[in-house]
PDB file of C-alpha atoms and ligand atoms in Angstrom:
ATOM      1  CA  UNK A   1      24.370 -19.144 -13.544  1.00  0.00           C
ATOM      2  CA  UNK A   2      25.507 -15.895 -15.109  1.00  0.00           C
ATOM      3  CA  UNK A   3      28.937 -17.151 -16.158  1.00  0.00           C
ATOM      4  CA  UNK A   4      27.256 -19.744 -18.333  1.00  0.00           C
ATOM      5  CA  UNK A   5      25.650 -17.030 -20.392  1.00  0.00           C
ATOM      6  CA  UNK A   6      29.030 -15.338 -20.687  1.00  0.00           C
ATOM      7  CA  UNK A   7      30.499 -18.742 -21.589  1.00  0.00           C
ATOM      8  CA  UNK A   8      27.888 -19.168 -24.290  1.00  0.00           C
ATOM      9  CA  UNK A   9      28.593 -15.700 -25.650  1.00  0.00           C
ATOM     10  CA  UNK A  10      32.327 -16.405 -25.602  1.00  0.00           C
ATOM     11  CA  UNK A  11      31.758 -19.656 -27.485  1.00  0.00           C
ATOM     12  CA  UNK A  12      29.678 -17.799 -30.069  1.00  0.00           C
ATOM     13  CA  UNK A  13      32.363 -15.108 -30.440  1.00  0.00           C
ATOM     14  CA  UNK A  14      35.058 -17.768 -30.817  1.00  0.00           C
ATOM     15  CA  UNK A  15      33.018 -19.556 -33.499  1.00  0.00           C
ATOM     16  CA  UNK A  16      32.102 -16.315 -35.268  1.00  0.00           C
ATOM     17  CA  UNK A  17      35.608 -14.819 -35.336  1.00  0.00           C
ATOM     18  CA  UNK A  18      37.191 -18.124 -36.417  1.00  0.00           C
ATOM     19  CA  UNK A  19      34.811 -18.388 -39.330  1.00  0.00           C
ATOM     20  CA  UNK A  20      35.074 -14.743 -40.358  1.00  0.00           C
ATOM     21  CA  UNK A  21      38.860 -14.595 -39.967  1.00  0.00           C
ATOM     22  CA  UNK A  22      39.373 -17.662 -42.144  1.00  0.00           C
ATOM     23  CA  UNK A  23      36.607 -17.344 -44.693  1.00  0.00           C
ATOM     24  CA  UNK A  24      35.275 -13.792 -44.539  1.00  0.00           C
ATOM     25  CA  UNK A  25      31.705 -12.961 -45.419  1.00  0.00           C
ATOM     26  CA  UNK A  26      31.106 -15.932 -47.746  1.00  0.00           C
ATOM     27  CA  UNK A  27      31.926 -18.402 -44.993  1.00  0.00           C
ATOM     28  CA  UNK A  28      29.985 -16.404 -42.400  1.00  0.00           C
ATOM     29  CA  UNK A  29      26.761 -16.283 -44.436  1.00  0.00           C
ATOM     30  CA  UNK A  30      25.727 -19.947 -44.022  1.00  0.00           C
ATOM     31  CA  UNK A  31      26.694 -19.790 -40.327  1.00  0.00           C
ATOM     32  CA  UNK A  32      24.578 -16.649 -39.836  1.00  0.00           C
ATOM     33  CA  UNK A  33      21.782 -18.226 -41.869  1.00  0.00           C
ATOM     34  CA  UNK A  34      21.842 -21.265 -39.613  1.00  0.00           C
ATOM     35  CA  UNK A  35      21.856 -19.352 -36.333  1.00  0.00           C
ATOM     36  CA  UNK A  36      19.165 -16.867 -37.418  1.00  0.00           C
ATOM     37  CA  UNK A  37      16.884 -19.613 -38.713  1.00  0.00           C
ATOM     38  CA  UNK A  38      17.505 -21.709 -35.593  1.00  0.00           C
ATOM     39  CA  UNK A  39      16.522 -18.885 -33.255  1.00  0.00           C
ATOM     40  CA  UNK A  40      13.618 -17.634 -35.351  1.00  0.00           C
ATOM     41  CA  UNK A  41      11.954 -21.021 -35.713  1.00  0.00           C
ATOM     42  CA  UNK A  42       8.951 -21.404 -33.430  1.00  0.00           C
ATOM     43  CA  UNK A  43      10.251 -20.781 -29.942  1.00  0.00           C
ATOM     44  CA  UNK A  44       6.979 -21.307 -28.178  1.00  0.00           C
ATOM     45  CA  UNK A  45       7.080 -25.090 -28.415  1.00  0.00           C
ATOM     46  CA  UNK A  46      10.743 -25.538 -27.583  1.00  0.00           C
ATOM     47  CA  UNK A  47      11.420 -27.936 -24.778  1.00  0.00           C
ATOM     48  CA  UNK A  48      11.022 -25.991 -21.591  1.00  0.00           C
ATOM     49  CA  UNK A  49      14.215 -27.317 -20.001  1.00  0.00           C
ATOM     50  CA  UNK A  50      16.337 -25.247 -22.358  1.00  0.00           C
ATOM     51  CA  UNK A  51      18.028 -23.043 -19.810  1.00  0.00           C
ATOM     52  CA  UNK A  52      20.983 -20.725 -20.204  1.00  0.00           C
ATOM     53  CA  UNK A  53      23.330 -23.634 -19.694  1.00  0.00           C
ATOM     54  CA  UNK A  54      21.879 -25.567 -22.613  1.00  0.00           C
ATOM     55  CA  UNK A  55      22.105 -22.529 -24.834  1.00  0.00           C
ATOM     56  CA  UNK A  56      25.838 -22.334 -24.104  1.00  0.00           C
ATOM     57  CA  UNK A  57      26.256 -26.046 -24.812  1.00  0.00           C
ATOM     58  CA  UNK A  58      24.126 -25.722 -27.939  1.00  0.00           C
ATOM     59  CA  UNK A  59      26.575 -23.225 -29.429  1.00  0.00           C
ATOM     60  CA  UNK A  60      29.377 -25.751 -28.981  1.00  0.00           C
ATOM     61  CA  UNK A  61      27.235 -28.711 -30.101  1.00  0.00           C
ATOM     62  CA  UNK A  62      26.443 -27.054 -33.428  1.00  0.00           C
ATOM     63  CA  UNK A  63      29.431 -24.729 -33.794  1.00  0.00           C
ATOM     64  CA  UNK A  64      32.448 -26.860 -32.865  1.00  0.00           C
ATOM     65  CA  UNK A  65      32.617 -28.993 -36.030  1.00  0.00           C
ATOM     66  CA  UNK A  66      32.502 -26.034 -38.478  1.00  0.00           C
ATOM     67  CA  UNK A  67      34.978 -24.124 -36.281  1.00  0.00           C
ATOM     68  CA  UNK A  68      37.415 -27.060 -36.287  1.00  0.00           C
ATOM     69  CA  UNK A  69      37.178 -27.097 -40.088  1.00  0.00           C
ATOM     70  CA  UNK A  70      38.191 -23.401 -40.145  1.00  0.00           C
ATOM     71  CA  UNK A  71      41.128 -24.096 -37.836  1.00  0.00           C
ATOM     72  CA  UNK A  72      42.031 -26.975 -40.144  1.00  0.00           C
ATOM     73  CA  UNK A  73      42.351 -24.497 -43.015  1.00  0.00           C
ATOM     74  CA  UNK A  74      44.731 -22.380 -40.924  1.00  0.00           C
ATOM     75  CA  UNK A  75      46.848 -25.428 -40.075  1.00  0.00           C
ATOM     76  CA  UNK A  76      46.705 -27.149 -43.451  1.00  0.00           C
ATOM     77  CA  UNK A  77      45.974 -24.479 -46.089  1.00  0.00           C
ATOM     78  CA  UNK A  78      46.809 -26.996 -48.828  1.00  0.00           C
ATOM     79  CA  UNK A  79      43.621 -28.908 -47.901  1.00  0.00           C
ATOM     80  CA  UNK A  80      41.411 -25.839 -47.914  1.00  0.00           C
ATOM     81  CA  UNK A  81      38.865 -27.247 -50.376  1.00  0.00           C
ATOM     82  CA  UNK A  82      38.342 -30.386 -48.279  1.00  0.00           C
ATOM     83  CA  UNK A  83      37.881 -28.405 -45.083  1.00  0.00           C
ATOM     84  CA  UNK A  84      35.315 -26.110 -46.706  1.00  0.00           C
ATOM     85  CA  UNK A  85      33.449 -29.204 -47.797  1.00  0.00           C
ATOM     86  CA  UNK A  86      33.488 -30.448 -44.171  1.00  0.00           C
ATOM     87  CA  UNK A  87      32.456 -27.000 -42.964  1.00  0.00           C
ATOM     88  CA  UNK A  88      29.489 -26.968 -45.340  1.00  0.00           C
ATOM     89  CA  UNK A  89      28.481 -30.528 -44.447  1.00  0.00           C
ATOM     90  CA  UNK A  90      28.526 -29.949 -40.666  1.00  0.00           C
ATOM     91  CA  UNK A  91      26.528 -26.707 -40.900  1.00  0.00           C
ATOM     92  CA  UNK A  92      24.029 -28.305 -43.259  1.00  0.00           C
ATOM     93  CA  UNK A  93      23.613 -31.246 -40.868  1.00  0.00           C
ATOM     94  CA  UNK A  94      23.114 -28.880 -37.927  1.00  0.00           C
ATOM     95  CA  UNK A  95      20.483 -26.970 -39.905  1.00  0.00           C
ATOM     96  CA  UNK A  96      18.663 -30.120 -41.016  1.00  0.00           C
ATOM     97  CA  UNK A  97      18.461 -31.426 -37.456  1.00  0.00           C
ATOM     98  CA  UNK A  98      17.350 -28.097 -35.975  1.00  0.00           C
ATOM     99  CA  UNK A  99      14.670 -27.539 -38.621  1.00  0.00           C
ATOM    100  CA  UNK A 100      13.436 -31.110 -38.339  1.00  0.00           C
ATOM    101  CA  UNK A 101      13.221 -30.867 -34.553  1.00  0.00           C
ATOM    102  CA  UNK A 102      11.464 -27.498 -34.452  1.00  0.00           C
ATOM    103  CA  UNK A 103       8.923 -28.174 -37.194  1.00  0.00           C
ATOM    104  CA  UNK A 104       8.385 -31.766 -36.125  1.00  0.00           C
ATOM    105  CA  UNK A 105       7.675 -30.653 -32.561  1.00  0.00           C
ATOM    106  CA  UNK A 106       5.242 -27.976 -33.713  1.00  0.00           C
ATOM    107  CA  UNK A 107       3.369 -29.529 -36.590  1.00  0.00           C
ATOM    108  CA  UNK A 108       3.798 -33.294 -36.699  1.00  0.00           C
ATOM    109  CA  UNK A 109       0.675 -35.294 -35.869  1.00  0.00           C
ATOM    110  CA  UNK A 110       2.417 -38.630 -35.786  1.00  0.00           C
ATOM    111  CA  UNK A 111       6.004 -39.637 -35.080  1.00  0.00           C
ATOM    112  CA  UNK A 112       7.690 -43.007 -35.441  1.00  0.00           C
ATOM    113  CA  UNK A 113      10.690 -44.530 -33.713  1.00  0.00           C
ATOM    114  CA  UNK A 114      13.541 -44.535 -36.225  1.00  0.00           C
ATOM    115  CA  UNK A 115      14.512 -48.148 -35.460  1.00  0.00           C
ATOM    116  CA  UNK A 116      11.383 -50.001 -34.381  1.00  0.00           C
ATOM    117  CA  UNK A 117       8.994 -48.022 -36.592  1.00  0.00           C
ATOM    118  CA  UNK A 118       6.490 -47.930 -33.743  1.00  0.00           C
ATOM    119  CA  UNK A 119       4.436 -44.829 -33.083  1.00  0.00           C
ATOM    120  CA  UNK A 120       6.006 -42.722 -30.320  1.00  0.00           C
ATOM    121  CA  UNK A 121       5.149 -39.321 -28.844  1.00  0.00           C
ATOM    122  CA  UNK A 122       6.756 -36.567 -30.909  1.00  0.00           C
ATOM    123  CA  UNK A 123       9.822 -35.080 -29.251  1.00  0.00           C
ATOM    124  CA  UNK A 124      11.011 -38.472 -28.025  1.00  0.00           C
ATOM    125  CA  UNK A 125      14.690 -38.905 -28.866  1.00  0.00           C
ATOM    126  CA  UNK A 126      14.881 -41.050 -31.984  1.00  0.00           C
ATOM    127  CA  UNK A 127      11.398 -40.055 -33.118  1.00  0.00           C
ATOM    128  CA  UNK A 128      11.041 -39.137 -36.775  1.00  0.00           C
ATOM    129  CA  UNK A 129       8.050 -37.598 -38.525  1.00  0.00           C
ATOM    130  CA  UNK A 130       7.072 -36.814 -42.094  1.00  0.00           C
ATOM    131  CA  UNK A 131       6.828 -33.040 -41.487  1.00  0.00           C
ATOM    132  CA  UNK A 132      10.087 -33.072 -39.521  1.00  0.00           C
ATOM    133  CA  UNK A 133      11.984 -34.914 -42.251  1.00  0.00           C
ATOM    134  CA  UNK A 134      10.601 -32.643 -44.969  1.00  0.00           C
ATOM    135  CA  UNK A 135      11.456 -29.500 -42.974  1.00  0.00           C
ATOM    136  CA  UNK A 136      14.911 -30.866 -42.195  1.00  0.00           C
ATOM    137  CA  UNK A 137      15.567 -31.460 -45.893  1.00  0.00           C
ATOM    138  CA  UNK A 138      14.356 -27.928 -46.610  1.00  0.00           C
ATOM    139  CA  UNK A 139      16.700 -26.506 -43.941  1.00  0.00           C
ATOM    140  CA  UNK A 140      19.563 -28.524 -45.437  1.00  0.00           C
ATOM    141  CA  UNK A 141      18.887 -27.078 -48.893  1.00  0.00           C
ATOM    142  CA  UNK A 142      18.538 -23.543 -47.475  1.00  0.00           C
ATOM    143  CA  UNK A 143      21.837 -23.540 -45.562  1.00  0.00           C
ATOM    144  CA  UNK A 144      23.446 -25.842 -48.149  1.00  0.00           C
ATOM    145  CA  UNK A 145      22.797 -23.323 -50.918  1.00  0.00           C
ATOM    146  CA  UNK A 146      24.414 -20.589 -48.806  1.00  0.00           C
ATOM    147  CA  UNK A 147      27.583 -22.711 -48.693  1.00  0.00           C
ATOM    148  CA  UNK A 148      27.789 -22.934 -52.492  1.00  0.00           C
ATOM    149  CA  UNK A 149      30.257 -20.018 -52.908  1.00  0.00           C
ATOM    150  CA  UNK A 150      32.694 -21.968 -50.695  1.00  0.00           C
ATOM    151  CA  UNK A 151      32.601 -25.107 -52.825  1.00  0.00           C
ATOM    152  CA  UNK A 152      34.005 -25.709 -56.288  1.00  0.00           C
ATOM    153  CA  UNK A 153      31.383 -25.073 -58.945  1.00  0.00           C
ATOM    154  CA  UNK A 154      30.307 -28.695 -59.173  1.00  0.00           C
ATOM    155  CA  UNK A 155      26.523 -28.915 -58.760  1.00  0.00           C
ATOM    156  CA  UNK A 156      27.030 -32.533 -57.750  1.00  0.00           C
ATOM    157  CA  UNK A 157      29.071 -31.577 -54.705  1.00  0.00           C
ATOM    158  CA  UNK A 158      26.416 -29.152 -53.448  1.00  0.00           C
ATOM    159  CA  UNK A 159      23.851 -31.890 -53.872  1.00  0.00           C
ATOM    160  CA  UNK A 160      26.122 -34.264 -51.934  1.00  0.00           C
ATOM    161  CA  UNK A 161      26.516 -31.704 -49.147  1.00  0.00           C
ATOM    162  CA  UNK A 162      22.734 -31.365 -48.784  1.00  0.00           C
ATOM    163  CA  UNK A 163      22.371 -35.147 -48.730  1.00  0.00           C
ATOM    164  CA  UNK A 164      25.083 -35.270 -46.073  1.00  0.00           C
ATOM    165  CA  UNK A 165      23.036 -32.801 -44.045  1.00  0.00           C
ATOM    166  CA  UNK A 166      20.020 -35.065 -44.255  1.00  0.00           C
ATOM    167  CA  UNK A 167      22.264 -38.030 -43.400  1.00  0.00           C
ATOM    168  CA  UNK A 168      23.548 -36.142 -40.357  1.00  0.00           C
ATOM    169  CA  UNK A 169      19.961 -35.543 -39.273  1.00  0.00           C
ATOM    170  CA  UNK A 170      19.263 -39.291 -39.571  1.00  0.00           C
ATOM    171  CA  UNK A 171      22.413 -40.131 -37.609  1.00  0.00           C
ATOM    172  CA  UNK A 172      21.226 -37.705 -34.937  1.00  0.00           C
ATOM    173  CA  UNK A 173      17.923 -39.595 -34.662  1.00  0.00           C
ATOM    174  CA  UNK A 174      19.717 -42.953 -34.629  1.00  0.00           C
ATOM    175  CA  UNK A 175      22.055 -41.880 -31.820  1.00  0.00           C
ATOM    176  CA  UNK A 176      19.092 -40.350 -30.015  1.00  0.00           C
ATOM    177  CA  UNK A 177      17.343 -43.720 -30.192  1.00  0.00           C
ATOM    178  CA  UNK A 178      20.314 -45.796 -29.063  1.00  0.00           C
ATOM    179  CA  UNK A 179      23.163 -44.123 -27.170  1.00  0.00           C
ATOM    180  CA  UNK A 180      21.348 -41.116 -25.723  1.00  0.00           C
ATOM    181  CA  UNK A 181      20.780 -41.361 -21.983  1.00  0.00           C
ATOM    182  CA  UNK A 182      17.231 -41.946 -20.809  1.00  0.00           C
ATOM    183  CA  UNK A 183      16.234 -41.749 -17.168  1.00  0.00           C
ATOM    184  CA  UNK A 184      13.312 -42.860 -15.055  1.00  0.00           C
ATOM    185  CA  UNK A 185      12.257 -40.998 -11.945  1.00  0.00           C
ATOM    186  CA  UNK A 186      12.162 -43.120  -8.794  1.00  0.00           C
ATOM    187  CA  UNK A 187       9.287 -41.177  -7.256  1.00  0.00           C
ATOM    188  CA  UNK A 188       6.894 -40.177 -10.081  1.00  0.00           C
ATOM    189  CA  UNK A 189       7.961 -42.886 -12.545  1.00  0.00           C
ATOM    190  CA  UNK A 190       8.183 -40.482 -15.490  1.00  0.00           C
ATOM    191  CA  UNK A 191      10.741 -41.473 -18.139  1.00  0.00           C
ATOM    192  CA  UNK A 192      12.695 -38.772 -19.912  1.00  0.00           C
ATOM    193  CA  UNK A 193      16.019 -37.173 -20.807  1.00  0.00           C
ATOM    194  CA  UNK A 194      16.530 -35.361 -17.520  1.00  0.00           C
ATOM    195  CA  UNK A 195      18.901 -36.921 -14.955  1.00  0.00           C
ATOM    196  CA  UNK A 196      17.056 -35.084 -12.153  1.00  0.00           C
ATOM    197  CA  UNK A 197      13.336 -35.407 -11.489  1.00  0.00           C
ATOM    198  CA  UNK A 198      11.255 -34.614  -8.388  1.00  0.00           C
ATOM    199  CA  UNK A 199      14.397 -33.060  -6.820  1.00  0.00           C
ATOM    200  CA  UNK A 200      16.186 -36.417  -6.887  1.00  0.00           C
ATOM    201  CA  UNK A 201      18.563 -38.219  -9.269  1.00  0.00           C
ATOM    202  CA  UNK A 202      16.630 -40.399 -11.720  1.00  0.00           C
ATOM    203  CA  UNK A 203      17.770 -43.906 -12.688  1.00  0.00           C
ATOM    204  CA  UNK A 204      19.522 -44.450 -16.023  1.00  0.00           C
ATOM    205  CA  UNK A 205      17.327 -46.867 -17.993  1.00  0.00           C
ATOM    206  CA  UNK A 206      19.029 -46.703 -21.405  1.00  0.00           C
ATOM    207  CA  UNK A 207      22.042 -45.257 -23.162  1.00  0.00           C
ATOM    208  CA  UNK A 208      25.250 -43.698 -21.906  1.00  0.00           C
ATOM    209  CA  UNK A 209      25.166 -41.306 -18.965  1.00  0.00           C
ATOM    210  CA  UNK A 210      27.078 -38.387 -20.519  1.00  0.00           C
ATOM    211  CA  UNK A 211      25.339 -38.763 -23.879  1.00  0.00           C
ATOM    212  CA  UNK A 212      22.722 -36.004 -23.803  1.00  0.00           C
ATOM    213  CA  UNK A 213      20.991 -34.271 -26.702  1.00  0.00           C
ATOM    214  CA  UNK A 214      23.826 -31.763 -27.203  1.00  0.00           C
ATOM    215  CA  UNK A 215      26.415 -34.554 -27.216  1.00  0.00           C
ATOM    216  CA  UNK A 216      24.379 -36.374 -29.886  1.00  0.00           C
ATOM    217  CA  UNK A 217      24.263 -33.139 -31.926  1.00  0.00           C
ATOM    218  CA  UNK A 218      28.014 -32.721 -31.548  1.00  0.00           C
ATOM    219  CA  UNK A 219      28.717 -36.295 -32.690  1.00  0.00           C
ATOM    220  CA  UNK A 220      26.423 -35.967 -35.711  1.00  0.00           C
ATOM    221  CA  UNK A 221      27.904 -32.657 -36.867  1.00  0.00           C
ATOM    222  CA  UNK A 222      31.466 -33.959 -36.348  1.00  0.00           C
ATOM    223  CA  UNK A 223      30.635 -37.067 -38.396  1.00  0.00           C
ATOM    224  CA  UNK A 224      29.085 -34.942 -41.151  1.00  0.00           C
ATOM    225  CA  UNK A 225      32.242 -32.799 -41.151  1.00  0.00           C
ATOM    226  CA  UNK A 226      34.476 -35.861 -41.420  1.00  0.00           C
ATOM    227  CA  UNK A 227      32.502 -37.288 -44.344  1.00  0.00           C
ATOM    228  CA  UNK A 228      32.388 -33.839 -45.945  1.00  0.00           C
ATOM    229  CA  UNK A 229      36.182 -33.530 -45.686  1.00  0.00           C
ATOM    230  CA  UNK A 230      36.571 -37.001 -47.215  1.00  0.00           C
ATOM    231  CA  UNK A 231      34.325 -36.050 -50.145  1.00  0.00           C
ATOM    232  CA  UNK A 232      36.123 -32.744 -50.616  1.00  0.00           C
TER     233      UNK A 232
HETATM  234 ZN1  LIG B   1       9.689 -37.359 -11.036  1.00  0.00          ZN
END
């Protein structure tokens, strides 16, 4: 399993150097702010299945969209402003989702399914909570304000970027409630996100097989980036 850790580190180095090479310290700050806040947020209640492999995938899930925006600046320098807007939007969305998940898991008493509105156990994909939403919005504003030096001095655009972050968080919940794979164990009957349970493959009961939590994160941050680029 060791190479996965190296893979994760390589992914982080690739993301970090791309961002720093293209945008220097001002572009790196919101990225650093996101990663520090994401790792400092309450670790104790993180889902226990987060192994080294998931950490490596997590870097890509949250880091690919902003990195692509940096590469876009290298390829099309004439569209730099638009790509920075996409960069800011994808990072802000990643932050909103991470903050919402961590705080919601730790402190929410009640969670609701984003589509049906029914009460569901917190941590269920597609579950939203008041505390989670509030914390996500706070995370969006925190990382969003760090992206301000990258954006033209229009207060409206910064506000739009933060709203995009919150929108990305909502899209994440929506995808989690619809497309994300959900499995049921054939021996213990437990339903969850893991394709393996009781040492045996579990049956897919909903969603798309390859659509796991990281894939949902990736799609949401890529969508936020695309909308951010369009706004920019
Ligand atoms: Zn089982």
